[in-house]
Short mmCIF file of C-alpha atoms and ligand atoms in Angstrom, two decimals:
data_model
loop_
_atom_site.label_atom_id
_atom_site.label_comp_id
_atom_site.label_asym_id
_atom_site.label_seq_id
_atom_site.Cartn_x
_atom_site.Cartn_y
_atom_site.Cartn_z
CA UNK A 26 -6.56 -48.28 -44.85
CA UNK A 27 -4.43 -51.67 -45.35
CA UNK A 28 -2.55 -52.40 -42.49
CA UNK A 29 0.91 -51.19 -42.91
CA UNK A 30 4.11 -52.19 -40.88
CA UNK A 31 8.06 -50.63 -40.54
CA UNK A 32 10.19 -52.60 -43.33
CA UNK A 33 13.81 -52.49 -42.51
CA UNK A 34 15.74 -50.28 -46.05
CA UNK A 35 18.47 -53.00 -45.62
CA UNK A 36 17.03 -56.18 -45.09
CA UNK A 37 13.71 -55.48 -45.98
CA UNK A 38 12.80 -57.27 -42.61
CA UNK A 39 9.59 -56.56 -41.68
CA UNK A 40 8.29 -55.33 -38.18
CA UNK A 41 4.98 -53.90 -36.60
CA UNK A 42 4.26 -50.10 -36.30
CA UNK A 43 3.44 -49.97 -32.90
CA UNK A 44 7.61 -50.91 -32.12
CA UNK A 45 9.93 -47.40 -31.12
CA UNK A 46 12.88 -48.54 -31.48
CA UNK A 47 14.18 -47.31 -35.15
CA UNK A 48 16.56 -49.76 -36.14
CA UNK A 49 16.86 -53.24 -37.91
CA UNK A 50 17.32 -56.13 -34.99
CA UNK A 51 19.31 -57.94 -37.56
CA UNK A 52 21.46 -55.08 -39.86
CA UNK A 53 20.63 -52.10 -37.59
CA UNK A 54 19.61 -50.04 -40.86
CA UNK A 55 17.02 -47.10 -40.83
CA UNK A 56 13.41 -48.93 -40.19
CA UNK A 57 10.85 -46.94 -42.78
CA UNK A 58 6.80 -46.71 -43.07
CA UNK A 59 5.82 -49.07 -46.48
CA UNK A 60 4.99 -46.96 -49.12
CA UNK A 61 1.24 -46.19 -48.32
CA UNK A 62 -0.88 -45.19 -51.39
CA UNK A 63 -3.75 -42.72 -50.26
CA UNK A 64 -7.13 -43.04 -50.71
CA UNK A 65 -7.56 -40.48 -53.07
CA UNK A 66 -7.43 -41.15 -57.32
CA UNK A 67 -8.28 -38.19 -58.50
CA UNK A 68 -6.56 -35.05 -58.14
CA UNK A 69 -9.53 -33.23 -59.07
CA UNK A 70 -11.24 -34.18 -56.09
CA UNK A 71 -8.23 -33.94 -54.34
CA UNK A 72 -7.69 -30.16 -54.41
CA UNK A 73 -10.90 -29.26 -54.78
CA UNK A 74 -13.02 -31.37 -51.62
CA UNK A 75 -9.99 -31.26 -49.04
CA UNK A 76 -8.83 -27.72 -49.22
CA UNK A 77 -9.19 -25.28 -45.98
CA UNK A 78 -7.53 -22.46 -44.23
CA UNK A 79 -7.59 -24.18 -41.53
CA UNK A 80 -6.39 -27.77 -42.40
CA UNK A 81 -2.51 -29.12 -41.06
CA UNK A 82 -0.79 -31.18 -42.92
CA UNK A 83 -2.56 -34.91 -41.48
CA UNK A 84 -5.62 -33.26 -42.20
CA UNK A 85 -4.90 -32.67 -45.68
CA UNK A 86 -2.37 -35.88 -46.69
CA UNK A 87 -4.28 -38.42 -44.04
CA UNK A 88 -5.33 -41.04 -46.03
CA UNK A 89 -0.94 -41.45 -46.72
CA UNK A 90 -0.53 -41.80 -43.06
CA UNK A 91 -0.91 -44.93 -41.19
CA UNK A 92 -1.62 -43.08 -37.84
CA UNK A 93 -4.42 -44.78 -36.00
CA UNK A 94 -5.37 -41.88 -34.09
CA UNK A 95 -4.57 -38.10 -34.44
CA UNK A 96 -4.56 -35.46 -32.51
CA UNK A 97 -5.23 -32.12 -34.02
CA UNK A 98 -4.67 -30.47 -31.35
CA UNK A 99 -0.56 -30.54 -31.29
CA UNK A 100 -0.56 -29.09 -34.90
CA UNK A 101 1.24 -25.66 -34.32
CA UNK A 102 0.28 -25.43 -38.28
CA UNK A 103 3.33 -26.57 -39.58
CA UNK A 104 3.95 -27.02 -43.58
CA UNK A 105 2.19 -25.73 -46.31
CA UNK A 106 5.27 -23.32 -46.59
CA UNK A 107 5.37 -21.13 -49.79
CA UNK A 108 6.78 -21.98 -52.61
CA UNK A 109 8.46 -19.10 -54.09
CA UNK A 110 9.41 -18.56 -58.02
CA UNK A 111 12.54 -15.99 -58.04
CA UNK A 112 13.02 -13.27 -59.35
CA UNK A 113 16.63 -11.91 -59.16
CA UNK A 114 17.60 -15.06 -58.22
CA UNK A 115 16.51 -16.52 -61.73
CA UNK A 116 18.94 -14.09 -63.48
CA UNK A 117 21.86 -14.65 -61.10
CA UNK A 118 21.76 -18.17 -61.58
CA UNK A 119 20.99 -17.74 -65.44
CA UNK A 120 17.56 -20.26 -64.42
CA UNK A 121 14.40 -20.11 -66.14
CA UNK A 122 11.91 -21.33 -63.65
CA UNK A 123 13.68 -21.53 -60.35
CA UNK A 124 11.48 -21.93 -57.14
CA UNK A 125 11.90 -22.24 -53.27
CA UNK A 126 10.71 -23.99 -50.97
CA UNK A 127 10.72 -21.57 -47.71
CA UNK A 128 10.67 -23.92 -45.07
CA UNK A 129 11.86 -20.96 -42.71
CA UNK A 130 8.46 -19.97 -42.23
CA UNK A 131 7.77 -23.41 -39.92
CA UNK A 132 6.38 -22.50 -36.17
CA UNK A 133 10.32 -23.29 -35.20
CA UNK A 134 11.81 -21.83 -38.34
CA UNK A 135 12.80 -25.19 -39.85
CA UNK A 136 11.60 -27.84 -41.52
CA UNK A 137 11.79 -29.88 -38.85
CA UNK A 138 8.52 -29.37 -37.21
CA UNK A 139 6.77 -31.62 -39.82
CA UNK A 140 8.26 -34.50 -38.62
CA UNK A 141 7.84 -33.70 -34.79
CA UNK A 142 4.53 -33.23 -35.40
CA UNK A 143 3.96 -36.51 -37.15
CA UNK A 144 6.03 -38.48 -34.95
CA UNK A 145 4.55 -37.12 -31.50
CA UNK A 146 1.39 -38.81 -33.01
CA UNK A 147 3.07 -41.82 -33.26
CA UNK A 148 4.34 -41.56 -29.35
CA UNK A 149 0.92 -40.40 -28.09
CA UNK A 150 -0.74 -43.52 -29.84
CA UNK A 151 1.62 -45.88 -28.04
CA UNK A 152 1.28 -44.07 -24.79
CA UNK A 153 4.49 -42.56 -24.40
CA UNK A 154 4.37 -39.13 -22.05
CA UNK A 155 7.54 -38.68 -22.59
CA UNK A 156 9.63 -37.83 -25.48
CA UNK A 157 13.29 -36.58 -26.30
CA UNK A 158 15.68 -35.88 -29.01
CA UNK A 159 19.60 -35.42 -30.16
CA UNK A 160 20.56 -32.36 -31.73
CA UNK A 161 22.85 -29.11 -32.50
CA UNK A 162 19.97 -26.80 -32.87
CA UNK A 163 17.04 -27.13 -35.44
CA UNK A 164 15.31 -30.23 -34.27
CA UNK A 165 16.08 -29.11 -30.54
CA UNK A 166 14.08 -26.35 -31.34
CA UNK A 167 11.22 -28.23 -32.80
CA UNK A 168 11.16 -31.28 -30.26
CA UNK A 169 11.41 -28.75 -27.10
CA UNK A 170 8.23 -26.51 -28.63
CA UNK A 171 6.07 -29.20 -29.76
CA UNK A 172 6.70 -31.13 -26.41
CA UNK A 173 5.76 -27.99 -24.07
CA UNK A 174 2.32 -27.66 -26.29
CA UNK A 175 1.69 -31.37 -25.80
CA UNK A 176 2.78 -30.90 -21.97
CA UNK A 177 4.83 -33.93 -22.15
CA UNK A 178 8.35 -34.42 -20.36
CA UNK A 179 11.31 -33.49 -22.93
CA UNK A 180 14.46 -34.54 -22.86
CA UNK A 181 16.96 -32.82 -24.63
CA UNK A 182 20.61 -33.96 -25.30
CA UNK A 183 23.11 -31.58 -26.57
CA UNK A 184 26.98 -31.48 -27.39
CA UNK A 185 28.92 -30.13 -24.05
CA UNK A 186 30.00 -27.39 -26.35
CA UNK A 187 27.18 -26.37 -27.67
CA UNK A 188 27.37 -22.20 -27.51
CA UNK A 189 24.52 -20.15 -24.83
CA UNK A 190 23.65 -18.62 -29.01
CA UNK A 191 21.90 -21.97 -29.56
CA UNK A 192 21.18 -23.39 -26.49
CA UNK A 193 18.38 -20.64 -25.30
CA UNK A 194 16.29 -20.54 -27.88
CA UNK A 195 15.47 -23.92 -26.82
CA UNK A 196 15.63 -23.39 -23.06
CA UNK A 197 12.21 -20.82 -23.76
CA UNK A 198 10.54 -23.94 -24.25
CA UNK A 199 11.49 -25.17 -20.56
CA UNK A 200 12.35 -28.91 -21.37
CA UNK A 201 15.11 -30.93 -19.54
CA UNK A 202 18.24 -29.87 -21.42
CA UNK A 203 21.34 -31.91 -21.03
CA UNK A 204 24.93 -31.35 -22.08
CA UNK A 205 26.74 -34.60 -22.57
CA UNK A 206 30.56 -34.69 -22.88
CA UNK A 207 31.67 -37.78 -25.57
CA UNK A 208 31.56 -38.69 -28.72
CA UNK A 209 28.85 -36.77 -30.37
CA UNK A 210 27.62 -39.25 -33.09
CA UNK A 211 27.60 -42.07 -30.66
CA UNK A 212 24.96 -40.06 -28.40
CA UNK A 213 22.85 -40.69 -31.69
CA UNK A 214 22.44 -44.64 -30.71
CA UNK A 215 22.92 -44.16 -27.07
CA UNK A 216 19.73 -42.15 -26.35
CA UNK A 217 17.66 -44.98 -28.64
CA UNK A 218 18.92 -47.43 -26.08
CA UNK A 219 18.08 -45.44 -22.61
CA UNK A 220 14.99 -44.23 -24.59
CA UNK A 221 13.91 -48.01 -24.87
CA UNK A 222 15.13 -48.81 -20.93
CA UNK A 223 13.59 -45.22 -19.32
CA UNK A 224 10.27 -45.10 -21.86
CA UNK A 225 11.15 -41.83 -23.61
CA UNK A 226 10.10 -42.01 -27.15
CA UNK A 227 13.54 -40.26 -28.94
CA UNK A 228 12.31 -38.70 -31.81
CA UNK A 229 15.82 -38.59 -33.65
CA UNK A 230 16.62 -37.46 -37.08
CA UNK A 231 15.63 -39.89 -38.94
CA UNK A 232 13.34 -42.62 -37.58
CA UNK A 233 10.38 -43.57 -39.52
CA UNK A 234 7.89 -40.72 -38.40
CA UNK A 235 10.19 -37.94 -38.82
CA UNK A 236 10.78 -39.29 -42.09
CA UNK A 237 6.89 -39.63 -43.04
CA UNK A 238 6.81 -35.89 -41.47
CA UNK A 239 9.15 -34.52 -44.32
CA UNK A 240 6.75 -36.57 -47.43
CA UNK A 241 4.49 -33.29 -46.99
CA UNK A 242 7.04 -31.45 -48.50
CA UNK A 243 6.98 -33.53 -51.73
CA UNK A 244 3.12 -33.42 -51.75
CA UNK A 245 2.84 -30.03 -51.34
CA UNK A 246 5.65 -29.45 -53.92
CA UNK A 247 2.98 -31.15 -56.65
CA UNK A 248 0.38 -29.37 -55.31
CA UNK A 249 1.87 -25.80 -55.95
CA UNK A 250 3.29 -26.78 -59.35
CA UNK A 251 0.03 -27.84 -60.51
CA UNK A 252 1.05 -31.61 -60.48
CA UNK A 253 4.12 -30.59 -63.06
CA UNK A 254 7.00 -32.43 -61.23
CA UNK A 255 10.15 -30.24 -61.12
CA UNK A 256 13.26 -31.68 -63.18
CA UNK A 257 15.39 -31.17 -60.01
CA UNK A 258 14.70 -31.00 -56.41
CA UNK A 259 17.69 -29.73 -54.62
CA UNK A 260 18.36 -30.52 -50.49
CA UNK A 261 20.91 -29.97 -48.04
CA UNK A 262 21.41 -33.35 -46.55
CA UNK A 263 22.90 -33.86 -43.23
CA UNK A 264 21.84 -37.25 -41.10
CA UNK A 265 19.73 -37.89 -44.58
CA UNK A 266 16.21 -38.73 -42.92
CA UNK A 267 14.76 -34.84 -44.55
CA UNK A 268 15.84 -36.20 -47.90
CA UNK A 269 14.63 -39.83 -47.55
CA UNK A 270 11.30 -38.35 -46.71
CA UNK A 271 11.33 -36.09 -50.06
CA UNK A 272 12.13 -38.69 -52.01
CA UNK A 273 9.39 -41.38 -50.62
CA UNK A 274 6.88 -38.16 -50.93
CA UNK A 275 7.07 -38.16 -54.62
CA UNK A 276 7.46 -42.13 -54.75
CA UNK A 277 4.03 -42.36 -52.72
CA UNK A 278 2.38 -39.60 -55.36
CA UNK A 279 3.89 -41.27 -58.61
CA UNK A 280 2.96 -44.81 -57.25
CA UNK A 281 -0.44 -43.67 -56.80
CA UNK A 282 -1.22 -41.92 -60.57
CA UNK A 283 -0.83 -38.41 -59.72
CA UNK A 284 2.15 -37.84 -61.44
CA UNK A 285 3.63 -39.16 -64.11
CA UNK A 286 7.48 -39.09 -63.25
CA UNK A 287 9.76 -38.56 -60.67
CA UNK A 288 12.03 -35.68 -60.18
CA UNK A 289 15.66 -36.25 -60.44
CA UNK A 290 16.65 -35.39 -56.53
CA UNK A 291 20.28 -33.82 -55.97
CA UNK A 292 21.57 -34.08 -52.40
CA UNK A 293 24.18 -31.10 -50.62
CA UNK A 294 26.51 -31.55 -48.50
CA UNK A 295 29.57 -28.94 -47.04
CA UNK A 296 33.02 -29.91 -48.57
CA UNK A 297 34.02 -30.09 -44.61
CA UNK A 298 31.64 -32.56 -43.58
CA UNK A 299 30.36 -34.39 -46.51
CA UNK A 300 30.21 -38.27 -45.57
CA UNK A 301 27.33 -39.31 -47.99
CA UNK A 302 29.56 -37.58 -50.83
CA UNK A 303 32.67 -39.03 -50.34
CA UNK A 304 30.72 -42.67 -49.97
CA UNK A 305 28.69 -42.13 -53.60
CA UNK A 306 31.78 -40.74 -55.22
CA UNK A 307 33.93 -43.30 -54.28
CA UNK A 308 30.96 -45.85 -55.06
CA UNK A 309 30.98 -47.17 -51.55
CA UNK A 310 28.29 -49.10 -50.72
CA UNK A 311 28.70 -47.58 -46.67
CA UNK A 312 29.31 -44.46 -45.63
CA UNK A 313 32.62 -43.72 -43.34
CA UNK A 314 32.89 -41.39 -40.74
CA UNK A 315 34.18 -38.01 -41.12
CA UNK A 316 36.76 -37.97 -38.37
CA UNK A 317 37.76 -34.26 -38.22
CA UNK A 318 34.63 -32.52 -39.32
CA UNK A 319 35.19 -28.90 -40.05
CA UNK A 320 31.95 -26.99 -41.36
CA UNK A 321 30.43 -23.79 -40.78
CA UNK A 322 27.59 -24.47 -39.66
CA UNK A 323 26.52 -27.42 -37.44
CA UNK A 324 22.90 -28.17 -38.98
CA UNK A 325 24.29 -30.06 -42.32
CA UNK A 326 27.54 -31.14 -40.39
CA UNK A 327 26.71 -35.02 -39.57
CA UNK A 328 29.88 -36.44 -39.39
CA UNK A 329 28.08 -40.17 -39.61
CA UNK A 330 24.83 -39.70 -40.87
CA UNK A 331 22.59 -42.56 -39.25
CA UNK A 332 20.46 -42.36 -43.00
CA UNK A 333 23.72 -42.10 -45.50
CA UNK A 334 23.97 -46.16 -46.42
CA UNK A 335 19.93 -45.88 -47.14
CA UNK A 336 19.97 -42.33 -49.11
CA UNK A 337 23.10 -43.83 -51.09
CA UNK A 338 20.85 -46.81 -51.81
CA UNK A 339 17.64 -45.00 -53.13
CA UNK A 340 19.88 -41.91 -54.85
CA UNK A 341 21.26 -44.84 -56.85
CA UNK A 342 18.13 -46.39 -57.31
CA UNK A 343 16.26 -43.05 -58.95
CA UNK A 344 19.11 -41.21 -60.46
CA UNK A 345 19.53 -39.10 -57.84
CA UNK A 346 23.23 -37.66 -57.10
CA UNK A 347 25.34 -36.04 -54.70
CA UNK A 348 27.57 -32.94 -54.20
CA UNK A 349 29.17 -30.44 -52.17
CA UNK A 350 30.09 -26.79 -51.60
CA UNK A 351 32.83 -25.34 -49.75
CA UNK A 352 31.76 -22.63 -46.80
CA UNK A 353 32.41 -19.55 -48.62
CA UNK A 354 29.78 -20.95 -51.16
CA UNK A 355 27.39 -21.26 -48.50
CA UNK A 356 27.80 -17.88 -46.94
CA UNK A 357 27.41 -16.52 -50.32
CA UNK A 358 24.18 -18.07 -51.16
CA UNK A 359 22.85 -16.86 -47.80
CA UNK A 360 23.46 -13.18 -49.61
CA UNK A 361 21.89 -14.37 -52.73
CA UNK A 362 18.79 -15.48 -50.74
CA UNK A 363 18.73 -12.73 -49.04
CA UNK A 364 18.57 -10.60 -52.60
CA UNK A 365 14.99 -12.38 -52.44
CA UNK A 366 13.90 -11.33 -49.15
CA UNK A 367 14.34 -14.69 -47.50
CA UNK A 368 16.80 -14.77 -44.68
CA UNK A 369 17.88 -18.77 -44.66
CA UNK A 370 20.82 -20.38 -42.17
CA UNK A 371 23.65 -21.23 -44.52
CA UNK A 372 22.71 -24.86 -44.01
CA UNK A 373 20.09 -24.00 -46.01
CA UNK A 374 21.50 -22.17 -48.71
CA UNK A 375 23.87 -24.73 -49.96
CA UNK A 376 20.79 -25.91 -52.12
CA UNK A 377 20.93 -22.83 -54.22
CA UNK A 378 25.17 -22.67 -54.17
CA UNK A 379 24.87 -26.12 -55.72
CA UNK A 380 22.59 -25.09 -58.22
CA UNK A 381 24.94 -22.17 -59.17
CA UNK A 382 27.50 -24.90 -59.41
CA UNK A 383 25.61 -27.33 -61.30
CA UNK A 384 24.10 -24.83 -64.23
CA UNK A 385 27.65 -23.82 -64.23
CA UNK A 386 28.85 -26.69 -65.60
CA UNK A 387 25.90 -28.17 -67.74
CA UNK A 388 24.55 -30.41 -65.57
CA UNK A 389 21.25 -28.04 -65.44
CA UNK A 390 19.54 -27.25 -68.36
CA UNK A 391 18.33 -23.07 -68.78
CA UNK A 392 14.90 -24.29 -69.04
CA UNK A 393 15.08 -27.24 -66.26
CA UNK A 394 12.74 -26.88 -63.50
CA UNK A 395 13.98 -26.40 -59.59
CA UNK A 396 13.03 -26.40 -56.51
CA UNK A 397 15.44 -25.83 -53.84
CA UNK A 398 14.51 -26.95 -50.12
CA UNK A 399 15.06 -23.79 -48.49
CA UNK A 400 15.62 -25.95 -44.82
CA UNK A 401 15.92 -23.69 -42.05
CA UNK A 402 16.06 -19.41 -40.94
CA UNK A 403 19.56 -17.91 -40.36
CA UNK A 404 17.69 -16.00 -37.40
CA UNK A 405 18.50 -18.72 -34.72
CA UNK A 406 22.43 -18.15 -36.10
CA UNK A 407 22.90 -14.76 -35.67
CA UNK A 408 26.80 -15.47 -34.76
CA UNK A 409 27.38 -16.34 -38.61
CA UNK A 410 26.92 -13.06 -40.06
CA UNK A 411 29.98 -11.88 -38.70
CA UNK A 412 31.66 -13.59 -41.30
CA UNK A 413 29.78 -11.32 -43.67
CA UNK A 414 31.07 -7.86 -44.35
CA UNK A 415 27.64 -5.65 -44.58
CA UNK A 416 28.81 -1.91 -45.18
CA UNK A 417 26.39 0.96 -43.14
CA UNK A 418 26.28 4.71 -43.39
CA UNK A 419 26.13 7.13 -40.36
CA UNK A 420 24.78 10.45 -40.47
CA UNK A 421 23.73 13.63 -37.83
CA UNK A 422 19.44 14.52 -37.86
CA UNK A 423 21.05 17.82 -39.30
CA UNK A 424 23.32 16.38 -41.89
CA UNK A 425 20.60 13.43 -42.67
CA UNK A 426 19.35 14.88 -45.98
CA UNK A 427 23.02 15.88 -47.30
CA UNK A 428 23.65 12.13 -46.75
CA UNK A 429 20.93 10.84 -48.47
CA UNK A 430 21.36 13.54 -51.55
CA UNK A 431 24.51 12.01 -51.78
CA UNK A 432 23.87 8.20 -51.97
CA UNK A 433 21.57 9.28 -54.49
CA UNK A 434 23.84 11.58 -56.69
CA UNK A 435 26.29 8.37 -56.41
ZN1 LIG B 20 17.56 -55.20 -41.63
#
């Protein structure tokens, strides 16, 4: 494989790919992988001689990784998640071919595990035994599992007010968790720095090999639809690195021949928290913080995103676009999910309350092709559903059958 090196998305500085630290010296912007093309022309060959059952995804996409080593043996057989045409779903939304990506079904329930994986083989090859992240649930989750199965030392830095609801479900994993009191987007940048002076390797939302994690989803996308690129691929988008990794997927499959276009990506953010929004609407060229941010659910709730100025850059340079929902939108697209048997975080559902939103008003065709990122399960955020109002029936053993005749006679 050519050599490849980090290229900074704002300067277009370059710098080698053994460095850790994820930032431009010179603008600070989001350091990425170079587009790599892979080794393979011919899709033909490219289903057919690659496929097992018991391939993970660097198995599978290797040749579009510029990994010098890897080890199989930290794959918890993350990815190739389903990807689900709807059925109700299709009707609701008034959609002719309407598909989801069920990234629920991830060893840690989210997405995020892609990118952990492929970044922990960045951290082994430079020698690091130790690694860490920042986060308010889903990539604590992933970071804490994948580090216990590597037996390396994790670090884990939460928000002081992070609720016991979120905070075991990484504790099973038994890494160092600490809560740190203080401005929670500055912790972002913070743990970099003491991650560069203590030799922890902070796999944070969006450096480079988290970002190259989330290109599988892309591939596998074109994969599954027979190489017939969606019009629309819809994603919740919170520090942006899930969505820059999307969008350099199907950059790195069009740039090497296997398809022939590229599909028009829509970003979604909460109406509470929505940073990259506000910045495209208002044709910023920088995002500005959200000071107050008030969302329900912490997972797409970034009040600075550490990707928006580089997502604002490539949405404008593909046609991409932006837009929001409001809560209630969200919680009622977790019910609409739910109507197909997939039980998603409302993070997650805001893809499919923005599609409701945007066939509403023309933007989506009938007949236009989506997929929409399903990101993460609403399992881990039981505490949500209160704000639902689920209706239940009670009964005796002896007056069980009356009960039943009666539901059915209704
Ligand atoms: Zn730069």
């Amino acid at each position: 494989m050519e050599k490849k090196n980090f290229l900074c998305t704002g300067c277009q500085k370059k710098y080698p790919l053994d460095r850790t630290f994820p930032r431009c010296d010179d603008c600070f912007e989001p350091l990425e992988v170079e587009i790599t093309q892979g080794e393979i022309s011919k899709k033909r060959n490219y289903i057919s001689n690659n496929y097992t059952l018991n391939q993970n995804i660097l198995d599978r996409y290797a040749s579009f990784y510029p990994l010098s080593r890897i080890n199989h043996k930290l794959s918890l057989r993350e990815g190739f998640t389903p990807l689900i045409p709807t059925n109700q779903l299709s009707s609701i939304l008034d959609l002719d071919n309407l598909y989801l990506k069920n990234e629920t079904v991830n060893p840690t329930w989210s997405f995020k595990d892609r990118g952990t994986f492929v970044c922990l083989q960045h951290a082994k090859n430079l020698g690091y035994t130790r690694i860490g992240t920042v986060s308010s649930g889903n990539m604590a989750v992933s970071v804490a599992a994948y580090g216990a199965r590597a037996n390396m030392q994790t670090f884990i830095l939460v928000s002081s007010d992070m609720p016991l609801e979120k905070i075991q479900p990484i504790l099973i994993y038994n890494p160092v968790l600490i809560k740190v009191k203080g401005d929670y987007g500055q912790l972002y940048y913070e743990s970099l720095k003491i991650g560069q002076e203590t030799g922890i390797y902070f796999l944070n939302s969006d450096v480079p090999f988290r970002v190259e994690g989330s290109k599988s989803i892309s591939f596998e996308i074109c994969e599954q639809l027979g190489y017939d690129v969606p019009e629309y691929v819809v994603i919740p988008t919170s520090s942006g690195g899930n969505s820059r990794g999307i969008i350099k997927g199907f950059l790195e499959f069009y740039q090497q021949g296997l398809i022939n276009r590229l599909p028009r990506i829509i970003c979604v953010q909460l109406e509470g928290c929505a940073p990259i929004y506000q910045a495209w609407k208002n044709k910023d060229e920088k995002i500005s913080p959200v000071q107050e941010p008030k969302a329900i659910d912490h997972a797409i709730a970034n009040p600075y995103p550490p990707s928006g100025n580089e997502l604002l850059r490539k949405l404008r340079m593909y046609d991409g676009m932006v837009t929001t929902v409001s809560d209630n939108e969200a919680l009622e697209s977790q019910v609409l999910l739910a109507k197909e048997g997939i039980f998603a975080q409302p993070a997650a559902a805001v893809s499919i309350a923005a599609i409701k939103k945007l066939r509403a008003n023309g933007i989506i065709d009938k007949k236009n092709k989506c997929v929409a990122i399903i990101t993460g399960s609403g399992l881990k955020y039981s505490g949500i559903l209160n704000k639902h109002s689920f209706g239940s029936e009670t009964c005796t053993l002896k007056t069980m059958k009356e009960k039943i005749v009666s539901i059915l006679e209704k």
